[in-house]
Structures are given as structure tokens and as C-alpha cells.
Amino acid sequence: MAAAQDVHVRICNQEIVRFDLEVKALIQDIRDCSGPLSALTELNTHVKEKFQQLRHRIQELEQLAKEQDKESEKQALLQEVENHRKQMLSNQTSWRKANLTCKIAIDNLEKAELLQGGDLLRQRKTTKESLAQTSSTITESLMGISRMMAQQVQQSEEAMQTLVNSSRTILDASEEFKSMSGTIQLGRKLITKYNRRELTDKLLIFLALALFLATVLYIVKKRLFPFL
């Protein structure tokens, strides 16, 4: 059971790290975003979803920490939970700053467009294409990390299932051993009882034979030596 708990803790930590990396990547996308506001809104929606998933995993890790039997392991996990929460607060601060910076940049670009006209529009288009390419590269890297994390999670789940199956096999073997022990005890009692019965039968046969011989001797004595 302790091994299964350790696997669950490891999986939870891996997912926390994965969501933390995804949040950081999205915050960087917000910093690089040059508009429009709809693109910024979409990025913020993704960030909120990742923060919700991250918060849920941190709470799950905290619950696992409280379920630990050893106080030392419990305190160590609770410290990890506190560190994860501090990191999440730091990410939230970076998120707010990135939003502020992005909105200011979008406002400045819109003002510059009004002043400079078409030339700035073409320049912005080129910048957006460059930023889109950079964002695509970051997204591909993040997807690679996510796939690696998913493989690790799957391997951990398979290890946990193997542990559960092994525990079930051990329990079945233990029950079978108990059943065999009961059968052996019953057989031992029957053998002991049979040995006692055999000894009693031998004693009765011996007494019957002695009585028979005594009777025969008595009859012979009376017939051969009636005067005795």
C-alpha cells in the first residue's frame, strides 16, 4: 500500500511540474503577443485553465501528504506543497505583469498605426509573422515536454497496477496457506486419534486372549485334576 502511495505522489508531482511549465510558456506567449485583444483574451483563457488544473493537483498532493503514516514524510510533502504554492503565486504575479505589458504594447501599436498609417501596418504584419513563428517553436517544444511527461505518467500507472496485482496475489497465497494449515491440523488430529484407537484395540485383544487362556487352563485343570 505504501508503494502505491509513493507512485501516486510521484505522478502528482510530475503533473504539477508539467502544468507549471505550460503556464510559464503561456505567460511568455502573452509577453510576445502584439494583439489583437481577442488573441490576448484567448491566451488568458488557456492560462486560467492551466492554473485551475495546477491548483487541483497541489490540493491533491496536500491530501496525500496528510495521509502519510510517517511524520517526517508528511512534513516533507507539506513543504513541497508550500513550495508549489509559492511558485504558483509567482506565476500569477508574472501573468498580471505580462498582461499589463501586453495591453500597453497593444495600445501603443494602435496609436502608432493611427499616426503612421499603412507602413506601420505592414511592419506589424511582419512582426506578427515572426512572433507567430516563435510561438509555434515554443509550442512544439512544450508539446514534446508534455508527451514525455505523459509517457512517465503512463509508466508510473503501469507500475502501480503491477504492485496492486502483486499484492492481490500475495493475499490469495496467504489465504490458501491458511486453508492448507487448517487441513494439516485436522489430519494431525485424526492420525493422533487413530493411534490412540489402535492402542486401545490391542489392549482389548490382549485382555480377551488372556481371559481365554485362563478359561482353558481352568477347564483342563478341572478335568485332569478334579481333586485339586
Short mmCIF file of C-alpha atoms in Angstrom, two decimals:
data_model
loop_
_atom_site.label_atom_id
_atom_site.label_comp_id
_atom_site.label_asym_id
_atom_site.label_seq_id
_atom_site.Cartn_x
_atom_site.Cartn_y
_atom_site.Cartn_z
CA MET A 1 0.00 0.00 0.00
CA ALA A 2 2.90 2.37 0.83
CA ALA A 3 4.48 1.66 -2.57
CA ALA A 4 1.22 2.51 -4.34
CA GLN A 5 1.03 5.77 -2.37
CA ASP A 6 4.60 6.66 -3.40
CA VAL A 7 3.72 6.09 -7.06
CA HIS A 8 0.66 8.33 -6.70
CA VAL A 9 2.77 11.07 -5.09
CA ARG A 10 5.34 10.84 -7.90
CA ILE A 11 2.63 11.07 -10.58
CA CYS A 12 1.09 14.09 -8.84
CA ASN A 13 4.48 15.87 -8.67
CA GLN A 14 5.15 15.17 -12.34
CA GLU A 15 1.81 16.66 -13.36
CA ILE A 16 2.41 19.73 -11.19
CA VAL A 17 5.74 20.30 -12.96
CA ARG A 18 4.08 19.81 -16.36
CA PHE A 19 1.29 22.32 -15.65
CA ASP A 20 3.85 24.78 -14.24
CA LEU A 21 5.88 24.59 -17.48
CA GLU A 22 2.74 25.07 -19.58
CA VAL A 23 1.73 28.13 -17.54
CA LYS A 24 5.21 29.66 -17.98
CA ALA A 25 5.08 29.03 -21.74
CA LEU A 26 1.65 30.71 -22.00
CA ILE A 27 2.86 33.70 -19.96
CA GLN A 28 5.76 34.07 -22.38
CA ASP A 29 3.26 33.95 -25.27
CA ILE A 30 1.36 36.81 -23.58
CA ARG A 31 4.58 38.84 -23.30
CA ASP A 32 5.23 38.29 -27.00
CA CYS A 33 1.63 38.98 -28.04
CA SER A 34 1.25 42.12 -30.10
CA GLY A 35 -2.52 41.90 -30.44
CA PRO A 36 -5.29 41.97 -31.19
CA LEU A 37 -7.09 41.93 -27.85
CA SER A 38 -9.01 38.80 -28.89
CA ALA A 39 -5.70 36.88 -29.11
CA LEU A 40 -4.74 38.12 -25.65
CA THR A 41 -8.15 37.06 -24.30
CA GLU A 42 -7.73 33.59 -25.75
CA LEU A 43 -4.29 33.20 -24.18
CA ASN A 44 -5.64 34.33 -20.80
CA THR A 45 -8.41 31.72 -21.05
CA HIS A 46 -5.80 28.99 -21.52
CA VAL A 47 -3.77 30.33 -18.58
CA LYS A 48 -6.82 30.23 -16.30
CA GLU A 49 -7.49 26.61 -17.25
CA LYS A 50 -3.89 25.62 -16.53
CA PHE A 51 -3.91 27.43 -13.19
CA GLN A 52 -7.11 25.57 -12.24
CA GLN A 53 -5.52 22.22 -13.12
CA LEU A 54 -2.33 23.17 -11.27
CA ARG A 55 -4.28 24.23 -8.17
CA HIS A 56 -6.23 20.95 -8.18
CA ARG A 57 -3.02 18.88 -8.34
CA ILE A 58 -1.43 20.86 -5.50
CA GLN A 59 -4.50 20.23 -3.36
CA GLU A 60 -4.34 16.54 -4.24
CA LEU A 61 -0.66 16.41 -3.19
CA GLU A 62 -1.55 18.12 0.08
CA GLN A 63 -4.20 15.46 0.76
CA LEU A 64 -1.67 12.71 0.04
CA ALA A 65 0.76 14.36 2.46
CA LYS A 66 -1.85 14.31 5.23
CA GLU A 67 -2.42 10.59 4.62
CA GLN A 68 1.25 9.68 5.17
CA ASP A 69 1.96 7.39 8.14
CA LYS A 70 5.43 8.76 8.92
CA GLU A 71 5.56 12.28 10.29
CA SER A 72 8.86 13.01 8.51
CA GLU A 73 7.42 12.08 5.10
CA LYS A 74 4.26 14.06 5.86
CA GLN A 75 6.24 17.22 6.70
CA ALA A 76 8.48 16.81 3.64
CA LEU A 77 5.46 16.58 1.33
CA LEU A 78 3.76 19.52 3.02
CA GLN A 79 6.93 21.55 2.40
CA GLU A 80 6.76 20.57 -1.28
CA VAL A 81 3.12 21.70 -1.35
CA GLU A 82 4.14 25.06 0.12
CA ASN A 83 6.91 25.46 -2.46
CA HIS A 84 4.49 24.65 -5.31
CA ARG A 85 2.02 27.23 -4.00
CA LYS A 86 4.72 29.89 -3.80
CA GLN A 87 5.72 29.08 -7.37
CA MET A 88 2.09 29.33 -8.46
CA LEU A 89 1.77 32.76 -6.78
CA SER A 90 4.95 33.85 -8.54
CA ASN A 91 3.48 32.71 -11.86
CA GLN A 92 0.27 34.63 -11.14
CA THR A 93 2.31 37.77 -10.48
CA SER A 94 4.22 37.27 -13.74
CA TRP A 95 0.92 36.69 -15.53
CA ARG A 96 -0.52 40.02 -14.32
CA LYS A 97 2.67 41.87 -15.30
CA ALA A 98 2.71 40.21 -18.73
CA ASN A 99 -0.93 41.25 -19.28
CA LEU A 100 -0.18 44.82 -18.31
CA THR A 101 2.87 44.93 -20.59
CA CYS A 102 0.95 43.39 -23.48
CA LYS A 103 -2.02 45.76 -23.15
CA ILE A 104 0.32 48.76 -23.08
CA ALA A 105 2.12 47.43 -26.16
CA ILE A 106 -1.17 46.88 -27.99
CA ASP A 107 -2.36 50.39 -27.11
CA ASN A 108 0.92 51.91 -28.30
CA LEU A 109 0.78 49.94 -31.54
CA GLU A 110 -2.79 51.03 -32.20
CA LYS A 111 -1.84 54.65 -31.58
CA ALA A 112 1.21 54.34 -33.83
CA GLU A 113 -0.93 52.79 -36.56
CA LEU A 114 -3.25 55.75 -36.46
CA LEU A 115 -0.29 58.09 -36.82
CA GLN A 116 1.84 56.21 -39.31
CA GLY A 117 -0.80 54.52 -41.42
CA GLY A 118 -0.09 51.72 -43.83
CA ASP A 119 3.68 51.42 -43.33
CA LEU A 120 3.26 50.52 -39.67
CA LEU A 121 0.52 48.08 -40.57
CA ARG A 122 2.90 46.20 -42.89
CA GLN A 123 5.61 46.30 -40.26
CA ARG A 124 3.19 44.94 -37.65
CA LYS A 125 2.20 42.15 -40.01
CA THR A 126 5.87 41.15 -40.38
CA THR A 127 6.33 41.30 -36.61
CA LYS A 128 3.23 39.17 -36.05
CA GLU A 129 4.52 36.58 -38.51
CA SER A 130 7.86 36.47 -36.69
CA LEU A 131 6.12 36.21 -33.33
CA ALA A 132 3.81 33.51 -34.67
CA GLN A 133 6.82 31.52 -35.83
CA THR A 134 8.50 31.93 -32.43
CA SER A 135 5.27 30.95 -30.68
CA SER A 136 4.96 27.88 -32.90
CA THR A 137 8.51 26.82 -31.98
CA ILE A 138 7.79 27.25 -28.27
CA THR A 139 4.52 25.34 -28.63
CA GLU A 140 6.27 22.43 -30.36
CA SER A 141 8.86 22.30 -27.57
CA LEU A 142 6.10 22.35 -24.98
CA MET A 143 4.24 19.57 -26.77
CA GLY A 144 7.42 17.46 -26.71
CA ILE A 145 7.74 18.01 -22.96
CA SER A 146 4.06 17.15 -22.48
CA ARG A 147 4.49 13.90 -24.42
CA MET A 148 7.49 12.95 -22.28
CA MET A 149 5.54 13.69 -19.10
CA ALA A 150 2.57 11.67 -20.38
CA GLN A 151 4.84 8.68 -21.02
CA GLN A 152 6.25 8.94 -17.50
CA VAL A 153 2.73 9.12 -16.05
CA GLN A 154 1.69 6.05 -18.06
CA GLN A 155 4.75 4.11 -16.87
CA SER A 156 4.00 5.08 -13.27
CA GLU A 157 0.38 3.96 -13.64
CA GLU A 158 1.53 0.60 -15.05
CA ALA A 159 3.96 0.20 -12.12
CA MET A 160 1.16 0.96 -9.66
CA GLN A 161 -1.13 -1.60 -11.36
CA THR A 162 1.66 -4.20 -11.14
CA LEU A 163 2.03 -3.50 -7.43
CA VAL A 164 -1.72 -3.87 -6.91
CA ASN A 165 -1.75 -7.20 -8.79
CA SER A 166 1.24 -8.45 -6.77
CA SER A 167 -0.48 -7.52 -3.52
CA ARG A 168 -3.62 -9.39 -4.60
CA THR A 169 -1.55 -12.49 -5.48
CA ILE A 170 0.18 -12.41 -2.09
CA LEU A 171 -3.17 -12.13 -0.31
CA ASP A 172 -4.56 -15.08 -2.29
CA ALA A 173 -1.49 -17.18 -1.46
CA SER A 174 -1.83 -16.25 2.21
CA GLU A 175 -5.48 -17.36 2.25
CA GLU A 176 -4.57 -20.64 0.54
CA PHE A 177 -1.77 -21.23 3.05
CA LYS A 178 -4.19 -20.66 5.94
CA SER A 179 -6.60 -23.18 4.39
CA MET A 180 -3.80 -25.74 3.97
CA SER A 181 -2.68 -25.16 7.56
CA GLY A 182 -6.21 -25.94 8.79
CA THR A 183 -6.29 -29.14 6.73
CA ILE A 184 -2.90 -30.23 8.09
CA GLN A 185 -4.03 -29.59 11.67
CA LEU A 186 -7.18 -31.64 11.10
CA GLY A 187 -5.15 -34.51 9.60
CA ARG A 188 -2.76 -34.45 12.54
CA LYS A 189 -5.68 -34.70 14.99
CA LEU A 190 -7.19 -37.63 13.04
CA ILE A 191 -3.84 -39.51 12.98
CA THR A 192 -3.40 -38.97 16.73
CA LYS A 193 -6.93 -40.20 17.39
CA TYR A 194 -6.36 -43.26 15.14
CA ASN A 195 -3.12 -44.15 17.00
CA ARG A 196 -4.92 -43.97 20.33
CA ARG A 197 -7.73 -46.13 18.98
CA GLU A 198 -5.23 -48.72 17.70
CA LEU A 199 -3.52 -48.91 21.12
CA THR A 200 -6.89 -49.42 22.83
CA ASP A 201 -7.82 -52.21 20.38
CA LYS A 202 -4.51 -54.00 21.01
CA LEU A 203 -5.02 -53.80 24.76
CA LEU A 204 -8.57 -55.24 24.49
CA ILE A 205 -7.35 -58.11 22.28
CA PHE A 206 -4.60 -58.90 24.75
CA LEU A 207 -7.06 -58.95 27.67
CA ALA A 208 -9.51 -61.15 25.74
CA LEU A 209 -6.71 -63.58 24.85
CA ALA A 210 -5.55 -63.73 28.47
CA LEU A 211 -9.11 -64.39 29.65
CA PHE A 212 -9.50 -67.11 27.03
CA LEU A 213 -6.27 -68.83 28.09
CA ALA A 214 -7.23 -68.60 31.74
CA THR A 215 -10.60 -70.23 30.99
CA VAL A 216 -8.96 -73.06 29.00
CA LEU A 217 -6.47 -73.71 31.80
CA TYR A 218 -9.26 -73.77 34.33
CA ILE A 219 -11.27 -76.32 32.32
CA VAL A 220 -8.21 -78.53 31.75
CA LYS A 221 -7.38 -78.37 35.42
CA LYS A 222 -10.89 -79.43 36.48
CA ARG A 223 -10.94 -82.40 34.11
CA LEU A 224 -7.44 -83.67 34.66
CA PHE A 225 -7.09 -82.86 38.28
CA PRO A 226 -10.61 -82.80 39.74
CA PHE A 227 -9.26 -83.43 43.22
CA LEU A 228 -7.28 -80.20 43.18
#
